[in-house]
Amino acid sequence: MSAGQFPYVRMRRLRREGIRQLLSSVSVRPSSLMYPVFVDERLREKQPIQSMPGQFRYSIGDIPALCEEMERCGIGAAMVFGLPETKDDSGSGAYGKDGIVQKAVRAIKENSSIAVATVCTRAAVTPHGHCGIVKGGSVDNDATLEIYGRIAVSQAAAGADIVAPSGMMDGQVASIRKALDAEGFTDTAILAYSAKAASSFYGPFREAAESSPSFGDRRTYQLNFASGTEHIREIELDIAEGADIVMVKPALTALDMVRRARELFNVPVAAYNVSGEYSMVKAAALNGWIDYRGAVTEILTSIFRAGADMVVTYHALEVAGWMKGEVV
Ligand code: PBG
């Protein structure tokens, strides 16, 4: 119907000042945001992450102040990544009682009532930087599963509410559930990095967590981003293995996967708004090329509109601060 013909639909009626806010069916709530926290055993005080302006690697000593900030903002959870003092091929630091992740979890729990998720992987604790046990130059799936169980149990014992296996090994959710239950951690939830693609958008994170693989890449275990069917299959399998929450990662290049997961399955869906997605917006804003607050609000709203129940994002503290009327 062309303009001038009657009656055409006057969509603009609902866009008037004073009316249009009624149509915001999606909004971003701090309690649905998870904040990634990098804790570095070698530090005495927090250090900025060059590739992620505004983000830090924290020392254990910084945790009380960070907890105070997270609580004030009302964010939903912290997701802890640990950088150990030393890396060794056994990766034993990942499940030690006094490993950096375990220490960080205890410190957060002592200083706040924030929910804590821990990433269950080996990437940051071994010199080769791969997510599993390396045998004969490649990652051995089944040998890795037993170690993941030990890591998960040690994290739960330290107080983690949620463990988040991120290594993309087949069977990892089932073996972690079994290990947790066998040790009595039946209430520890599993947030599975189910549909994690091999992505160029993890670049800044690898600087932050010093987890670049020293040889090869992660394409033999992380998803081909061009294969939507495999994303869904991975999610389906993780649900069958007992995942409590499934995650799609990265978020912005896989909003269609978030939507499909939401429509196909009755489980909570998380999305990870990854480091490259953060740094692109931050860099453009620092150059004066984009309105940071507007862009971030639009990005996070779009991830929730796609169907996510929760979003892991480096913007979490800033966004939550804005909502409390703080200018950051
Ligand atoms: C480690 C891990 C990675 C990210 C989260 N956990 C990197 C990778 O798999 O290479 C990326 C997160 C981000 O880019 O923000 N398994």
XYZ file of C-alpha atoms and ligand atoms in Angstrom:
344
model
C 0.000 0.000 0.000
C 1.583 3.282 -0.972
C 1.614 6.448 1.086
C -1.389 8.582 0.371
C -3.686 5.609 0.147
C -6.064 5.230 3.049
C -5.882 3.655 5.522
C -2.194 2.994 5.913
C -0.898 1.759 9.212
C 0.351 4.546 11.432
C 3.193 2.813 13.246
C 4.446 6.164 14.405
C 1.519 6.525 16.805
C 3.336 4.262 19.208
C 6.688 5.981 18.828
C 5.589 9.270 20.331
C 7.413 10.635 23.317
C 5.620 9.380 26.409
C 4.224 6.303 24.638
C 7.169 4.498 23.106
C 8.594 3.292 26.438
C 5.544 1.024 26.749
C 6.924 -1.081 23.929
C 10.274 -1.924 25.474
C 9.497 -5.566 26.013
C 13.156 -6.410 26.587
C 15.423 -4.784 29.095
C 18.794 -5.429 30.653
C 18.811 -6.203 34.350
C 22.065 -6.260 36.341
C 20.960 -9.443 38.084
C 21.063 -11.266 34.728
C 24.668 -10.271 34.044
C 27.750 -12.302 34.912
C 31.090 -10.543 35.252
C 34.299 -12.314 34.170
C 36.969 -11.877 36.842
C 40.625 -12.592 36.047
C 42.614 -13.350 39.169
C 46.390 -13.489 38.826
C 48.439 -15.209 41.513
C 51.587 -13.248 40.596
C 50.120 -9.818 41.243
C 50.176 -7.652 44.358
C 47.746 -5.170 42.883
C 45.437 -5.053 39.915
C 46.879 -4.452 36.457
C 45.057 -3.067 33.442
C 44.601 -5.425 30.483
C 46.002 -3.559 27.472
C 43.770 -5.177 24.888
C 40.634 -4.607 26.992
C 40.636 -1.003 28.203
C 38.732 -0.695 31.467
C 39.361 -4.343 32.447
C 41.898 -5.637 34.950
C 43.695 -8.659 36.181
C 43.106 -8.697 39.908
C 45.305 -9.850 42.756
C 43.773 -11.792 45.616
C 44.202 -8.653 47.705
C 41.907 -6.689 45.369
C 39.008 -9.061 45.850
C 37.305 -7.377 48.834
C 37.035 -4.064 46.939
C 35.853 -5.827 43.792
C 33.227 -7.710 45.813
C 31.999 -4.461 47.263
C 31.629 -3.054 43.742
C 29.874 -6.157 42.393
C 27.439 -6.164 45.295
C 26.723 -2.466 44.970
C 25.980 -2.962 41.258
C 23.714 -5.920 41.951
C 25.175 -8.103 39.230
C 24.062 -11.718 39.114
C 27.350 -13.587 39.378
C 31.096 -13.509 38.969
C 32.799 -15.899 36.573
C 36.319 -16.629 37.764
C 39.345 -17.240 35.551
C 42.660 -17.946 37.262
C 46.225 -17.252 36.172
C 48.590 -19.391 38.247
C 52.007 -18.405 39.538
C 53.612 -21.143 37.478
C 52.412 -23.331 34.648
C 53.427 -26.955 34.298
C 52.592 -29.740 31.911
C 50.588 -31.679 34.489
C 48.263 -28.701 34.916
C 47.874 -29.820 38.522
C 47.350 -26.218 39.655
C 43.857 -26.432 38.223
C 42.634 -28.820 40.925
C 44.895 -27.995 43.868
C 43.173 -26.916 47.061
C 45.264 -23.774 46.957
C 45.090 -23.225 43.222
C 44.439 -19.638 42.233
C 40.826 -20.274 41.200
C 40.082 -22.035 44.495
C 41.690 -19.202 46.474
C 39.766 -16.601 44.493
C 36.451 -18.386 45.058
C 37.051 -18.565 48.801
C 37.992 -14.874 48.865
C 34.834 -13.865 46.978
C 32.666 -16.017 49.226
C 34.270 -14.591 52.368
C 33.673 -11.036 51.191
C 30.252 -11.172 49.558
C 27.139 -13.181 48.860
C 27.680 -12.996 45.086
C 27.098 -16.216 43.168
C 30.333 -17.617 41.790
C 30.906 -19.595 38.616
C 34.291 -21.121 37.868
C 35.663 -22.029 34.505
C 36.646 -25.637 34.369
C 39.507 -25.974 31.897
C 43.265 -26.364 31.705
C 44.113 -23.686 29.163
C 45.663 -21.236 31.624
C 47.596 -23.737 33.753
C 49.745 -25.516 31.173
C 52.543 -24.108 29.014
C 50.950 -25.476 25.837
C 47.720 -23.577 26.528
C 45.329 -26.232 25.245
C 42.087 -27.031 27.027
C 42.872 -30.710 27.606
C 45.571 -33.348 28.012
C 47.891 -33.326 25.017
C 49.074 -36.693 23.744
C 51.050 -37.140 20.561
C 50.462 -33.547 19.520
C 46.700 -33.505 19.915
C 44.181 -33.150 22.710
C 43.093 -36.522 24.115
C 39.384 -36.336 24.824
C 38.869 -39.192 27.266
C 42.055 -38.632 29.244
C 40.894 -35.046 29.774
C 37.504 -36.012 31.205
C 38.867 -37.477 34.403
C 40.905 -34.327 35.070
C 37.864 -32.116 34.455
C 36.009 -34.077 37.130
C 38.817 -33.397 39.618
C 38.938 -29.709 38.702
C 35.172 -29.350 39.108
C 35.156 -31.093 42.494
C 37.985 -28.892 43.794
C 36.158 -25.766 42.641
C 32.901 -26.887 44.229
C 34.779 -27.678 47.447
C 36.158 -24.120 47.429
C 32.582 -22.821 47.282
C 31.743 -22.396 43.600
C 27.981 -22.370 43.025
C 28.333 -23.139 39.334
C 31.083 -24.895 37.412
C 31.473 -24.034 33.770
C 33.323 -26.537 31.591
C 34.680 -24.614 28.612
C 36.973 -27.122 26.931
C 34.532 -28.557 24.373
C 35.482 -32.180 25.154
C 32.838 -34.757 24.308
C 31.218 -36.166 27.433
C 32.552 -33.434 29.735
C 29.206 -32.533 31.256
C 28.304 -36.126 32.131
C 31.690 -36.854 33.673
C 31.674 -33.645 35.706
C 28.126 -34.317 36.957
C 29.148 -37.803 37.980
C 32.278 -36.570 39.770
C 30.386 -33.818 41.596
C 27.601 -36.145 42.708
C 30.060 -38.791 43.874
C 31.615 -36.224 46.218
C 28.277 -34.960 47.501
C 28.184 -31.744 45.464
C 24.719 -32.450 44.150
C 23.703 -28.794 44.434
C 26.565 -27.447 42.334
C 25.138 -26.428 38.978
C 26.786 -26.933 35.600
C 26.830 -24.092 33.104
C 28.077 -25.786 29.952
C 29.985 -23.881 27.323
C 27.960 -25.971 24.906
C 28.145 -24.141 21.616
C 31.576 -22.535 21.674
C 32.925 -21.697 18.278
C 36.566 -21.349 17.279
C 36.448 -17.586 16.983
C 38.689 -14.663 16.121
C 36.815 -12.698 18.762
C 38.702 -14.358 21.646
C 41.910 -12.499 20.755
C 41.949 -9.959 23.607
C 41.015 -12.648 26.164
C 44.079 -14.657 25.283
C 46.233 -11.726 26.242
C 44.221 -11.290 29.443
C 44.422 -14.944 30.451
C 47.735 -15.747 28.757
C 46.091 -18.774 27.216
C 47.157 -18.739 23.582
C 47.995 -22.260 22.454
C 51.745 -22.627 21.919
C 51.121 -24.879 18.921
C 48.172 -25.484 16.625
C 44.803 -23.948 17.355
C 41.530 -24.978 18.990
C 39.664 -25.959 15.862
C 39.834 -29.689 16.600
C 37.548 -29.190 19.590
C 35.823 -25.814 19.249
C 32.934 -25.546 16.801
C 33.083 -24.481 13.200
C 31.150 -21.227 13.336
C 29.670 -21.995 9.923
C 27.941 -25.146 11.182
C 24.648 -24.229 12.824
C 23.498 -27.839 13.033
C 26.508 -28.767 15.134
C 25.841 -25.905 17.538
C 22.372 -27.282 18.189
C 23.605 -30.854 18.425
C 26.197 -29.848 21.045
C 23.519 -28.105 23.088
C 21.194 -31.078 22.813
C 23.912 -33.477 23.991
C 24.899 -31.285 26.939
C 21.285 -31.146 28.078
C 21.083 -34.930 27.835
C 24.288 -35.179 29.904
C 22.786 -33.025 32.653
C 23.737 -29.415 31.947
C 21.678 -26.999 34.059
C 22.433 -24.013 31.827
C 23.716 -24.084 28.256
C 25.815 -21.345 26.734
C 26.361 -19.971 23.251
C 29.669 -18.232 22.563
C 30.466 -15.763 21.062
C 27.132 -13.994 21.390
C 26.885 -11.421 18.621
C 27.916 -13.661 15.764
C 25.586 -16.412 16.991
C 22.378 -14.637 17.980
C 20.552 -17.056 15.687
C 21.885 -19.937 17.793
C 20.721 -18.230 20.985
C 17.258 -17.914 19.464
C 17.166 -21.500 18.259
C 18.314 -22.816 21.618
C 15.619 -20.749 23.342
C 12.916 -22.125 21.047
C 14.042 -25.740 20.961
C 14.891 -26.455 24.600
C 13.400 -25.741 27.983
C 16.643 -24.948 29.746
C 18.163 -21.602 30.680
C 20.344 -20.184 27.922
C 23.421 -18.059 28.570
C 25.379 -16.094 25.993
C 28.985 -14.940 26.257
C 29.576 -11.416 24.962
C 33.277 -12.115 24.428
C 36.462 -10.082 24.684
C 36.689 -9.119 21.000
C 33.105 -7.892 21.085
C 33.962 -5.785 24.127
C 37.207 -4.376 22.760
C 35.742 -3.378 19.393
C 33.123 -1.193 21.037
C 35.576 0.160 23.583
C 38.156 1.038 20.949
C 35.610 2.803 18.765
C 34.298 4.715 21.767
C 37.805 5.745 22.872
C 38.332 7.136 19.377
C 35.120 9.092 19.618
C 33.558 7.078 16.796
C 30.644 5.585 18.677
C 28.452 6.413 21.639
C 29.594 3.821 24.172
C 26.588 3.792 26.438
C 24.127 3.652 23.566
C 26.040 0.932 21.742
C 26.450 -1.252 24.830
C 22.795 -0.922 25.788
C 21.757 -1.868 22.250
C 24.140 -4.830 22.102
C 23.068 -6.315 25.428
C 19.393 -5.719 24.697
C 19.781 -7.576 21.395
C 21.308 -10.594 23.127
C 18.407 -10.761 25.582
C 15.927 -10.194 22.760
C 17.466 -13.147 20.919
C 16.440 -15.245 23.911
C 19.290 -15.306 26.422
C 18.345 -15.609 30.084
C 21.754 -14.357 31.192
C 24.775 -12.762 29.593
C 28.432 -13.018 30.521
C 29.890 -9.604 29.731
C 32.864 -7.383 30.513
C 30.452 -4.449 30.391
C 28.568 -5.779 33.437
C 29.877 -3.404 36.096
C 29.572 -0.321 33.902
C 26.049 -1.184 32.791
C 24.905 -1.971 36.290
C 26.459 1.299 37.448
C 24.495 3.271 34.845
C 21.302 1.668 36.016
C 21.993 2.790 39.526
C 22.380 6.307 38.161
C 26.167 6.330 38.398
C 28.079 7.999 35.625
C 31.054 5.788 34.771
C 39.229 -20.806 27.576
C 38.327 -19.648 27.263
C 38.424 -18.728 26.216
C 37.444 -17.774 26.428
C 36.769 -18.148 27.569
N 37.309 -19.314 28.058
C 39.375 -18.615 25.139
C 39.526 -19.695 24.186
O 38.835 -20.694 24.174
O 40.421 -19.538 23.369
C 37.204 -16.563 25.608
C 36.453 -15.483 26.281
C 36.540 -14.160 25.649
O 37.081 -13.974 24.544
O 36.027 -13.221 26.263
N 38.766 -22.053 27.211
